[in-house]
Short mmCIF file of C-alpha atoms in Angstrom, two decimals:
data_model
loop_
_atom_site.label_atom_id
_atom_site.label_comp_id
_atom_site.label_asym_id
_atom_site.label_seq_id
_atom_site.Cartn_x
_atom_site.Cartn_y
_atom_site.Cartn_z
CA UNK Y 1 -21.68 -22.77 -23.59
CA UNK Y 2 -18.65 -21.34 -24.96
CA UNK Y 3 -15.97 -20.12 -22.69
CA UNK Y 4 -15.55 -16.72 -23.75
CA UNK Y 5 -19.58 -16.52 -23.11
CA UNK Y 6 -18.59 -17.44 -19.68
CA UNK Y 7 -15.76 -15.36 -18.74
CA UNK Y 8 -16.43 -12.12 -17.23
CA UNK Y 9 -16.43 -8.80 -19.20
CA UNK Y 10 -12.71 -7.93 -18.32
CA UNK Y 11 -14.15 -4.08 -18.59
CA UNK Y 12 -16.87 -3.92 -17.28
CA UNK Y 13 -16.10 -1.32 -13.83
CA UNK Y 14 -14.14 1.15 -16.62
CA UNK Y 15 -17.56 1.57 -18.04
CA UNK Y 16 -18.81 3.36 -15.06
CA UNK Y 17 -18.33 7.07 -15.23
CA UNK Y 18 -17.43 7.60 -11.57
CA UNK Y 19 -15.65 4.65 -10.78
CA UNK Y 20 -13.04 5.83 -13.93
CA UNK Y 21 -12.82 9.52 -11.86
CA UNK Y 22 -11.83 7.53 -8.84
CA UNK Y 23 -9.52 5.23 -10.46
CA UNK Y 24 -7.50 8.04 -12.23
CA UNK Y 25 -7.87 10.84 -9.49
CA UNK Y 26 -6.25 7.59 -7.02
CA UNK Y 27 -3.80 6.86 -9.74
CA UNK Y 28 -2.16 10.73 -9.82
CA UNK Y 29 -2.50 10.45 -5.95
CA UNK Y 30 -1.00 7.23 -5.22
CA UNK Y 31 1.91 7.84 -7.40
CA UNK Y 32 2.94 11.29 -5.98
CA UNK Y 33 2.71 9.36 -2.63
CA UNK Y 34 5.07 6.97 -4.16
CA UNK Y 35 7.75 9.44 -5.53
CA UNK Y 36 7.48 10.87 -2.11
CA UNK Y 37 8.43 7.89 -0.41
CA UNK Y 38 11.42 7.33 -3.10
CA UNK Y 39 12.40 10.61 -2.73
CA UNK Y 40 12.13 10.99 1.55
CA UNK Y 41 14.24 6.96 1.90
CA UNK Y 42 16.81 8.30 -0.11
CA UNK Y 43 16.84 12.11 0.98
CA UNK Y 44 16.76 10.68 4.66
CA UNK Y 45 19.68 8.19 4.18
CA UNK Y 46 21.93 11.08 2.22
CA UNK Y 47 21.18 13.24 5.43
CA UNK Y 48 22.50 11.09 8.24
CA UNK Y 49 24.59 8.21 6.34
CA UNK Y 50 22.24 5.33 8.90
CA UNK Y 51 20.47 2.31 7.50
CA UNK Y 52 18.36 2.57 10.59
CA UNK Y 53 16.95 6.39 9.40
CA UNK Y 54 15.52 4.68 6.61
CA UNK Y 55 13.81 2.38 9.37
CA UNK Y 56 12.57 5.56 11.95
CA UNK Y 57 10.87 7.12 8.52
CA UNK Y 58 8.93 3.80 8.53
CA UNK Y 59 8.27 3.81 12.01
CA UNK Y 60 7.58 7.26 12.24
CA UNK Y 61 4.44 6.74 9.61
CA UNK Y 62 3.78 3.25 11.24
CA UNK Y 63 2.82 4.60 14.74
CA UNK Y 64 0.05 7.31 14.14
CA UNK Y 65 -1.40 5.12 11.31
CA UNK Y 66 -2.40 2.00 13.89
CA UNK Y 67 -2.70 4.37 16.59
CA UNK Y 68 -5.63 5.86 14.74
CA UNK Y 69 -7.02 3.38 12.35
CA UNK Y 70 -9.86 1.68 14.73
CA UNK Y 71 -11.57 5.36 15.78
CA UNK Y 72 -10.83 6.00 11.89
CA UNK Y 73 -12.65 3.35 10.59
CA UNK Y 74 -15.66 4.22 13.16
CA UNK Y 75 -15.27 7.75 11.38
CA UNK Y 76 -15.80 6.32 8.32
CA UNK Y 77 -18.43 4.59 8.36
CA UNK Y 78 -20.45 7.48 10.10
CA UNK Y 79 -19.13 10.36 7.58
CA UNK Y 80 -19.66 11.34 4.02
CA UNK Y 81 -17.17 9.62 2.15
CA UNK Y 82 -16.44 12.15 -0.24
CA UNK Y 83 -15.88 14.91 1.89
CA UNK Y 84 -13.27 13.28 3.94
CA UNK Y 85 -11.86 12.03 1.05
CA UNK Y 86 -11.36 15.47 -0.42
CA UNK Y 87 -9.80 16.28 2.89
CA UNK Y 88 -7.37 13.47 3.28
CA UNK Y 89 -5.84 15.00 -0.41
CA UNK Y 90 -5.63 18.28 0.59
CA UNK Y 91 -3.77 17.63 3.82
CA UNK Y 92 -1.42 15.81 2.18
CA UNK Y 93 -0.34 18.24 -0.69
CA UNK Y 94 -0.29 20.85 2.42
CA UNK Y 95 2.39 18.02 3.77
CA UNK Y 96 4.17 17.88 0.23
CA UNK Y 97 4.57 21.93 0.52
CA UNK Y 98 6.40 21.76 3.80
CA UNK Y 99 8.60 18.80 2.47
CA UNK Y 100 9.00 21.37 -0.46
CA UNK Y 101 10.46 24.12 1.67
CA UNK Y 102 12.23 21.66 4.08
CA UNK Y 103 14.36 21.06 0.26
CA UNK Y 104 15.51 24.43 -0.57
CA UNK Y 105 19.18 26.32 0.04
CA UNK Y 106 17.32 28.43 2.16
CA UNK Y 107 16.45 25.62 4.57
CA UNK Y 108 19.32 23.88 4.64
CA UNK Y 109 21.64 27.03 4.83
CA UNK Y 110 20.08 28.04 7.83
CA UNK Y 111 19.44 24.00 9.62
CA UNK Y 112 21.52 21.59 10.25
CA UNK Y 113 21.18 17.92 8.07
CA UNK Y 114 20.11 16.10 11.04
CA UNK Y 115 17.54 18.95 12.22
CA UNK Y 116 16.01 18.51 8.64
CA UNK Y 117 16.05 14.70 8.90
CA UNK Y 118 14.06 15.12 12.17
CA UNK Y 119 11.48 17.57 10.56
CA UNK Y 120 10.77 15.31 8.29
CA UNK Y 121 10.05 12.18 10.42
CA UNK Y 122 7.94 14.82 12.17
CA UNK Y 123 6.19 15.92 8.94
CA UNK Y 124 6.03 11.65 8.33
CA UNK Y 125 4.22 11.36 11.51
CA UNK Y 126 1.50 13.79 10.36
CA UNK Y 127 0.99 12.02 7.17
CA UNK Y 128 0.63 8.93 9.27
CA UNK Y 129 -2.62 10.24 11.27
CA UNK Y 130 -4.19 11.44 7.50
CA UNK Y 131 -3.03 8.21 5.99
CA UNK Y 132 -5.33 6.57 8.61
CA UNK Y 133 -8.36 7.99 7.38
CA UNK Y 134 -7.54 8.30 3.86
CA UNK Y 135 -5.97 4.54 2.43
CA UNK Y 136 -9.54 2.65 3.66
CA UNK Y 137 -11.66 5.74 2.62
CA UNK Y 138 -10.62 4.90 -1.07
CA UNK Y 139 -11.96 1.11 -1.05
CA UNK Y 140 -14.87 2.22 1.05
CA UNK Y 141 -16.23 4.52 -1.87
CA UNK Y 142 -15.21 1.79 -4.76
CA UNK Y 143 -17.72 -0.32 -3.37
CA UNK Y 144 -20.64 2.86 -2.97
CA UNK Y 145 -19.65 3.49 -6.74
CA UNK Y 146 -20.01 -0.11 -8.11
CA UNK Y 147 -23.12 -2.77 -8.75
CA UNK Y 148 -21.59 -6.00 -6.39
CA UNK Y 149 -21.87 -8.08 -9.61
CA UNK Y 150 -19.12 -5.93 -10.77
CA UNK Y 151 -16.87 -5.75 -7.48
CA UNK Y 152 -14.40 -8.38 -7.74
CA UNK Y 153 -13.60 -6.84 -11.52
CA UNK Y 154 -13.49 -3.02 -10.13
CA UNK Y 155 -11.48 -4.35 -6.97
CA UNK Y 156 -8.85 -5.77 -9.90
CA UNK Y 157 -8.74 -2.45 -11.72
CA UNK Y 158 -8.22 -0.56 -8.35
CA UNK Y 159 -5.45 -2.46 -7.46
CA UNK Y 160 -3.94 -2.64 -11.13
CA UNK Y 161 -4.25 1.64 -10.92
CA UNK Y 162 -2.68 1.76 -7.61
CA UNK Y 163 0.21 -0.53 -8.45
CA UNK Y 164 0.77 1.09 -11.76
CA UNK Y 165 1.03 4.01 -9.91
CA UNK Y 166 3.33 2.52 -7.59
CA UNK Y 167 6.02 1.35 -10.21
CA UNK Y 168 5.79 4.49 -11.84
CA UNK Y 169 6.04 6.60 -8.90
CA UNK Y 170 9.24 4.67 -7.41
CA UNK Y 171 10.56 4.58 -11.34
CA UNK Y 172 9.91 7.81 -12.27
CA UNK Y 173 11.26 9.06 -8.72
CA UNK Y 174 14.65 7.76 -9.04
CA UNK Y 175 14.86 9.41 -12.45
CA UNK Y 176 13.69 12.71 -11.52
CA UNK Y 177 15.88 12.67 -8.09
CA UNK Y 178 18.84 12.73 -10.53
CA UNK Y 179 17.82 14.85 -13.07
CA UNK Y 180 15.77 17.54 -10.80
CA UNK Y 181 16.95 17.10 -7.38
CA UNK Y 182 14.98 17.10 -4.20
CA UNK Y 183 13.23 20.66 -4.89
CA UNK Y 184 12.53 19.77 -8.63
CA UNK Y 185 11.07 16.06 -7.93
CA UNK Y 186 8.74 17.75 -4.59
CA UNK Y 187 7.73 20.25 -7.40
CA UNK Y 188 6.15 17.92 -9.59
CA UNK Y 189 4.93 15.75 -6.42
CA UNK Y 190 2.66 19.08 -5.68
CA UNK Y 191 1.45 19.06 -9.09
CA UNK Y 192 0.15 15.30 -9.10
CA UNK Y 193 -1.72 15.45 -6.16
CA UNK Y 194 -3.28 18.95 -7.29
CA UNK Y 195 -4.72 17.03 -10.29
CA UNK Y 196 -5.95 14.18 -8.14
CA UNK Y 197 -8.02 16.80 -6.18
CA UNK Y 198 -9.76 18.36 -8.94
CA UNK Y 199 -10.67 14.95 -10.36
CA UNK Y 200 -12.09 13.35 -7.24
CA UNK Y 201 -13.72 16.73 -6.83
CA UNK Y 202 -16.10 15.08 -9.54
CA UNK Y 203 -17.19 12.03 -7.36
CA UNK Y 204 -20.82 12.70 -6.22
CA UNK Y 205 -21.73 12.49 -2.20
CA UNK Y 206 -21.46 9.03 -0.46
CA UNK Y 207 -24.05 9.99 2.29
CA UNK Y 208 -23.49 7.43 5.79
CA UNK Y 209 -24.82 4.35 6.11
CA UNK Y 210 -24.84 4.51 9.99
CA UNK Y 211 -26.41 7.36 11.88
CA UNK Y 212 -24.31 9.04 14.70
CA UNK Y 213 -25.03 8.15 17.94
CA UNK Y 214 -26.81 4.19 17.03
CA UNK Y 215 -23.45 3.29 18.76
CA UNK Y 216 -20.09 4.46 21.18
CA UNK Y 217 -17.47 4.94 19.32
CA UNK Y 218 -15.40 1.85 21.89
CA UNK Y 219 -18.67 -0.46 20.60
CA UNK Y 220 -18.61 0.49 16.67
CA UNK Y 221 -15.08 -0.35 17.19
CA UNK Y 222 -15.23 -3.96 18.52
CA UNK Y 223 -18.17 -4.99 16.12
CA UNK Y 224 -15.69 -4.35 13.17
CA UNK Y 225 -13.19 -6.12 15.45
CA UNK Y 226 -15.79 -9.22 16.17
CA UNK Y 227 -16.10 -9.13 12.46
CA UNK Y 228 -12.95 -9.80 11.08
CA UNK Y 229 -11.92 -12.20 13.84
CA UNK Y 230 -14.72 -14.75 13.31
CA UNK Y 231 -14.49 -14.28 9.48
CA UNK Y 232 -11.74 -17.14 9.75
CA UNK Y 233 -10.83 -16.90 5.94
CA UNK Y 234 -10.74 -13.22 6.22
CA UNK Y 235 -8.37 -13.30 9.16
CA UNK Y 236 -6.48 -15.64 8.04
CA UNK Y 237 -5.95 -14.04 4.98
CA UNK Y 238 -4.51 -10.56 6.71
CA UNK Y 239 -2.24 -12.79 8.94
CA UNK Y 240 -0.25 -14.48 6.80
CA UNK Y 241 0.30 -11.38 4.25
CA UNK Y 242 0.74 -8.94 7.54
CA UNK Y 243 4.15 -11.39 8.86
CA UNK Y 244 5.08 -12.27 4.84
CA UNK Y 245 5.60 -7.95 4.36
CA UNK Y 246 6.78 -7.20 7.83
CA UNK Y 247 9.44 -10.03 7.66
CA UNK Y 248 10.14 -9.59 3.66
CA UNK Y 249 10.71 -5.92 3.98
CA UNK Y 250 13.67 -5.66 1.21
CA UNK Y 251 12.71 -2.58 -0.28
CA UNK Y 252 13.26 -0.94 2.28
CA UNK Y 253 16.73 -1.07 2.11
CA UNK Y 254 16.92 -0.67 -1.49
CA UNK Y 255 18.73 2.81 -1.38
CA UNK Y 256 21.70 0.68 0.57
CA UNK Y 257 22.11 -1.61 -2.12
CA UNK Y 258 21.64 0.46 -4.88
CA UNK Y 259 24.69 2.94 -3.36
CA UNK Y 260 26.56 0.52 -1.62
CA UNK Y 261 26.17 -3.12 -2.74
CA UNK Y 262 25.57 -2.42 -6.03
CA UNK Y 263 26.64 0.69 -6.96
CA UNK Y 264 24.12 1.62 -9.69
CA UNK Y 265 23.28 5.52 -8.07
CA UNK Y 266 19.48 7.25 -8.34
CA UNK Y 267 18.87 5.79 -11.72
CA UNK Y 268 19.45 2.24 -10.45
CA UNK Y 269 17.38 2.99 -7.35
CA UNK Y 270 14.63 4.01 -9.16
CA UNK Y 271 14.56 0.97 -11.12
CA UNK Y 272 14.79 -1.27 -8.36
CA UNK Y 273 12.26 0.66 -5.95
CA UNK Y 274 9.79 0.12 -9.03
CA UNK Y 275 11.08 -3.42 -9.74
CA UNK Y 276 8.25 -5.13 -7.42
CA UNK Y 277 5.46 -2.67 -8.58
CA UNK Y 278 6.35 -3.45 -12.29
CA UNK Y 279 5.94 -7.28 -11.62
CA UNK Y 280 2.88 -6.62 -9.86
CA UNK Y 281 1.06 -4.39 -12.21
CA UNK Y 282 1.87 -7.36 -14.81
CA UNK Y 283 -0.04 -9.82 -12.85
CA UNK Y 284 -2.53 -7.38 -12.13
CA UNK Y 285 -3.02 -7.42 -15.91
CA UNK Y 286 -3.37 -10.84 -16.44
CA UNK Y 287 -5.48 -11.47 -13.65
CA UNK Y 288 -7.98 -8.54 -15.21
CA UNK Y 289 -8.34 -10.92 -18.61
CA UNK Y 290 -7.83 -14.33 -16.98
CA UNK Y 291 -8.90 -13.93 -13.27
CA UNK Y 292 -8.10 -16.89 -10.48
CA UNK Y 293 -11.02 -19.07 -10.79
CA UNK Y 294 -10.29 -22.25 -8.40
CA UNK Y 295 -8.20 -22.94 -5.82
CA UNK Y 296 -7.24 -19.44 -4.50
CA UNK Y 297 -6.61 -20.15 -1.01
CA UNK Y 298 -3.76 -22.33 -1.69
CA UNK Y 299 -2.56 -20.43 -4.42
CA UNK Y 300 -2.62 -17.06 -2.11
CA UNK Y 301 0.12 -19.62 -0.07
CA UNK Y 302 2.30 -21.14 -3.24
CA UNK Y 303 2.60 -16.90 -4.02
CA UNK Y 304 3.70 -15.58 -0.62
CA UNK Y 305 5.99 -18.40 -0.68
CA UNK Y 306 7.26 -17.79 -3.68
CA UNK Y 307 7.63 -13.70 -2.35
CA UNK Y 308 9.90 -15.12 0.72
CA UNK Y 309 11.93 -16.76 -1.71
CA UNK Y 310 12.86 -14.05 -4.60
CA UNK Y 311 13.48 -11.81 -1.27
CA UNK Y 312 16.26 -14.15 0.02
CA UNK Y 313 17.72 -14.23 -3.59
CA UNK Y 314 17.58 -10.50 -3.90
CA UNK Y 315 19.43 -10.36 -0.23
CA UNK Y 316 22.16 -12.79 -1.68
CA UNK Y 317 22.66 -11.32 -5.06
CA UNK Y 318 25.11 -8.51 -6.23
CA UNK Y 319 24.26 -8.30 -9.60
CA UNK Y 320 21.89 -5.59 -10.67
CA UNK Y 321 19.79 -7.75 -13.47
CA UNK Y 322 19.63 -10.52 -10.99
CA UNK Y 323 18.54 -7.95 -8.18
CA UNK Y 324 15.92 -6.61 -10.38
CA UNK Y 325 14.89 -10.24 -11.71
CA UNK Y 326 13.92 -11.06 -8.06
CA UNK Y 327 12.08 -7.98 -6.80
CA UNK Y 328 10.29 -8.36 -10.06
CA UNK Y 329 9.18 -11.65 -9.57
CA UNK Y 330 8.32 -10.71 -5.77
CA UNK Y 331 5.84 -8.08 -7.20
CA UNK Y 332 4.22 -10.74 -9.35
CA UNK Y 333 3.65 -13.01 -6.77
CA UNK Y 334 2.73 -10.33 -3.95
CA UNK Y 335 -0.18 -9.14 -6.90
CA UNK Y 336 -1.67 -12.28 -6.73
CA UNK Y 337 -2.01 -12.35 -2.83
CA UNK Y 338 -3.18 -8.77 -2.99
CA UNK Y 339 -5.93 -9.38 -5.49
CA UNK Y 340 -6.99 -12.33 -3.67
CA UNK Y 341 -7.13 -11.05 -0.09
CA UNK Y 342 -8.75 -8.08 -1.76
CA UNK Y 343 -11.43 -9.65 -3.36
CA UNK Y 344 -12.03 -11.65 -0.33
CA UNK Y 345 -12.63 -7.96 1.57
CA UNK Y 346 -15.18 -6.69 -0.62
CA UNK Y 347 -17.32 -9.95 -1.32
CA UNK Y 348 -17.27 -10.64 3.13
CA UNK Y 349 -17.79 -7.33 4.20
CA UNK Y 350 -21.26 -5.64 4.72
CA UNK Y 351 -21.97 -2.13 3.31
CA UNK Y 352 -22.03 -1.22 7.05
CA UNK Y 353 -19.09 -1.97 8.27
CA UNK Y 354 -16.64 -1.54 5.40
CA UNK Y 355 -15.00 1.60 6.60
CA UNK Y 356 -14.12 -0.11 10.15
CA UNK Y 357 -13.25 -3.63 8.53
CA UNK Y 358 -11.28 -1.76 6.01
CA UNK Y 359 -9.40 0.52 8.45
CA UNK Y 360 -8.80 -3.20 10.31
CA UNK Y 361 -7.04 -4.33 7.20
CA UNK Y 362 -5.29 -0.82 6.89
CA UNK Y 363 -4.21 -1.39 10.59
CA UNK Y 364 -2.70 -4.58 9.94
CA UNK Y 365 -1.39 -4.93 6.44
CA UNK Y 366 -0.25 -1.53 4.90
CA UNK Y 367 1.38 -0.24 8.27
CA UNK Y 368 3.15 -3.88 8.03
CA UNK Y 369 5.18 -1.78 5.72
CA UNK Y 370 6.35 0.46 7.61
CA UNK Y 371 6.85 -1.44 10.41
CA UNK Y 372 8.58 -3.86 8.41
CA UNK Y 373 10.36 -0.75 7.21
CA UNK Y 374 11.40 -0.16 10.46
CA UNK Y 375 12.58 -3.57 11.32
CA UNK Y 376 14.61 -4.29 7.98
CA UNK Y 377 16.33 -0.74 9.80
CA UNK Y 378 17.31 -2.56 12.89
CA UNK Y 379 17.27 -5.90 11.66
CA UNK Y 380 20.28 -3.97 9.22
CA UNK Y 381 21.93 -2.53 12.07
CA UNK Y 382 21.85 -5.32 14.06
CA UNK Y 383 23.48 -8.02 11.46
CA UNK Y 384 24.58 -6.64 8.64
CA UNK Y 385 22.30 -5.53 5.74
CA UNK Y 386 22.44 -8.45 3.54
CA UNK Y 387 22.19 -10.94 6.72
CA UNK Y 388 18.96 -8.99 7.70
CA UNK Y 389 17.33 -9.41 4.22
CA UNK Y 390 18.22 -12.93 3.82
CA UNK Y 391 16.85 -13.18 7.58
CA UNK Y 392 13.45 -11.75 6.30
CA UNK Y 393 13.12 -13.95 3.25
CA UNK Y 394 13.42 -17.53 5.64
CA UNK Y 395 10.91 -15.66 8.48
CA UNK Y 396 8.76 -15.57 5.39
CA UNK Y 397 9.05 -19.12 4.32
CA UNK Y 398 8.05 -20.42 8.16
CA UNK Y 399 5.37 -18.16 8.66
CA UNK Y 400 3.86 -19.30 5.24
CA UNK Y 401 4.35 -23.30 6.60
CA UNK Y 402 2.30 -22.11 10.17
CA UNK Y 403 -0.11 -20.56 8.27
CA UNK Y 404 -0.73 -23.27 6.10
CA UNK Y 405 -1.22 -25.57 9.10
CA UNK Y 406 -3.17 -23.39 11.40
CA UNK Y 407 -5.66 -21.92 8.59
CA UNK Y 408 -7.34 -24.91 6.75
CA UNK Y 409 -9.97 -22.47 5.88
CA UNK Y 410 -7.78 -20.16 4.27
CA UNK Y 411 -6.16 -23.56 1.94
CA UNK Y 412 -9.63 -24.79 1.35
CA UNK Y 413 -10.94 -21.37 0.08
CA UNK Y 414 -12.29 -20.44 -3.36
CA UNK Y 415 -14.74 -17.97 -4.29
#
């Protein structure tokens, strides 16, 4: 048979109604998240002049998000999806209309810079608990929306939407932050994630799959546990990417080399913030058309690899094209290990159990962000910012080579 009668039709989620309403109404969303985070690193460092603030916003969203994300994922899995899904949006544009009045002259006329930078880590910590709820809720209803033939091609999209929104949130961020300011960038922030609402207002009920009460809360919570801990591949797979982004943490202290190192202002920032993001919505791209077919486990290691090493290039460079080069490359190579890890999600997980196992992975790898956020901080303050990042890149590199050894299942994998 021909190959093209063999390869998969590269479209074939976008032809579901509702899974397009949930791909576009997480797009808007995910990239007014985005611009906020551009916009609060750099507001943040402005206020107080510290490497390590940028590190306490991280923290600040780090600790309510794993505090939460077990009982979350037990909430989940017993609640209509779309209804806390609606809800998760709407407390965070309430959030974006306090950061939005925490901006004007009348705010800081009447505060001082450091009493705004600690409303905002307080505002951050809020956004934290919703995030908890919200970020597994999203990949819980993709797989409610979409036949499983179709899931590992509607898991590709969903990443390719929210890392498109991701470049062009950081981008577009940077851009705005110098041509609008704080108040004019929060301003259009509000309007994105108004528009998300109404469209995800179209997605039809996801009634529970569990019925309240079939189990405690304490034993949902270790069966998802159980779950992902004797799914070796699975676990193995959320190891080595949770220690690759909590030790390669460089973009986190993008806004202190784009002022300080190498003096390229906003515009530069915003470039570089979206530098990784571009290079992963790229693979994304590829990988829709021409998707890993053999070999993934060891290619999910060759790839995070690869990410240590454009990180400790990036750390070591002072040129702006060779900066952006790097974190480009990193995105490239950190797509592939996301599309992998989340294809292996959705094909392992039962219907179930996704909202626990999925708050499991939120637990472990997105608040590795933050926390890694919060450690590039210190790691910063501690040795020197470029020492720090270089630092992260080689922590990278050795806990790919443990991985390697200690997972066999993971290297052997294909799917």
């Amino acid at each position: 048979m021909p190959d093209d009668q063999l390869r998969p039709d590269p479209f074939a989620a976008v032809q579901i109604n509702e899974f397009r309403n949930l791909v576009t109404g997480r797009f808007l969303f995910i990239m007014g998240l985005r611009m906020m985070s551009t916009l609060v690193g750099w507001w943040v460092y402005n206020l107080t002049n510290a490497p390590i603030a940028i590190g306490i916003v991280g923290l600040s969203e780090f600790i309510p998000a794993v505090s939460f994300a077990l009982y979350a994922g037990h909430v989940i899995d017993l609640s209509e999806k779309r209804k806390l899904l609606i809800r998760g949006v709407s407390l965070y544009f309430a959030a974006v209309v306090v950061l939005l009045f925490l901006s004007t002259t009348f705010t800081s006329s009447h505060i001082t810079n450091h009493q705004i930078a600690f409303c905002i880590y307080a505002l951050i910590f809020c956004t934290g608990i919703i995030r908890s709820f919200t970020g597994p809720v999203f990949n819980v209803v993709l797989a409610q929306i979409v036949p499983k033939s179709t899931l590992q091609n509607a898991t590709t999209w969903n990443q390719g939407a929210w890392l498109s929104a991701s470049v062009t949130g950081h981008a577009v961020g940077g851009l705005l932050i110098a041509g609008l300011g704080n108040t004019g960038t929060l301003i259009v922030i509000v309007v994105l994630i108004f528009f998300a609402f109404i469209i995800l207002l179209r997605l039809k009920p996801k009634p529970a799959l569990n019925e309240r009460g079939e189990k405690k809360t304490w034993d949902s919570v270790k069966e998802g546990l159980r779950f992902v801990f004797k799914t070796k591949e699975l676990l193995g797979a959320i190891s080595l990417d949770l220690f690759a982004v909590l030790f390669g943490g460089a973009v986190a202290m993008v806004p202190v080399y784009a002022r300080d190192i190498l003096k390229v202002g906003p515009q530069g920032f915003g470039f570089l913030n979206g530098a990784s993001d571009m290079g992963s919505i790229l693979i994304i791209i590829a990988l829709t058309f021409f998707p890993l077919r053999r070999q993934q486990g060891k290619k999910l290691f060759f790839a995070v690899a690869g990410f240590g090493a454009c990180i400790i290039i990036f750390g070591l460079s002072k040129i702006f094209f060779i900066s952006f080069a790097a974190l480009m490359l990193s995105g490239m190579l950190d797509g592939i290990s996301v599309v992998t890890r989340g294809t292996i999600m959705q094909l392992k997980t039962p219907d179930n159990m996704r909202g626990r196992v999925m708050s499991v992975n939120s637990m472990f790898i997105n608040s590795s962000n933050e926390l890694g956020q919060f450690e590039s901080g210190v790691a910063a303050k501690l040795m020197g910012v470029v020492p720090s990042v270089v630092f992260g890149g080689c922590m990278t590199l050795l806990v790919v080579a443990i991985t390697w050894f200690k997972a066999p299942s993971l290297r052997k994998m294909e799917y």
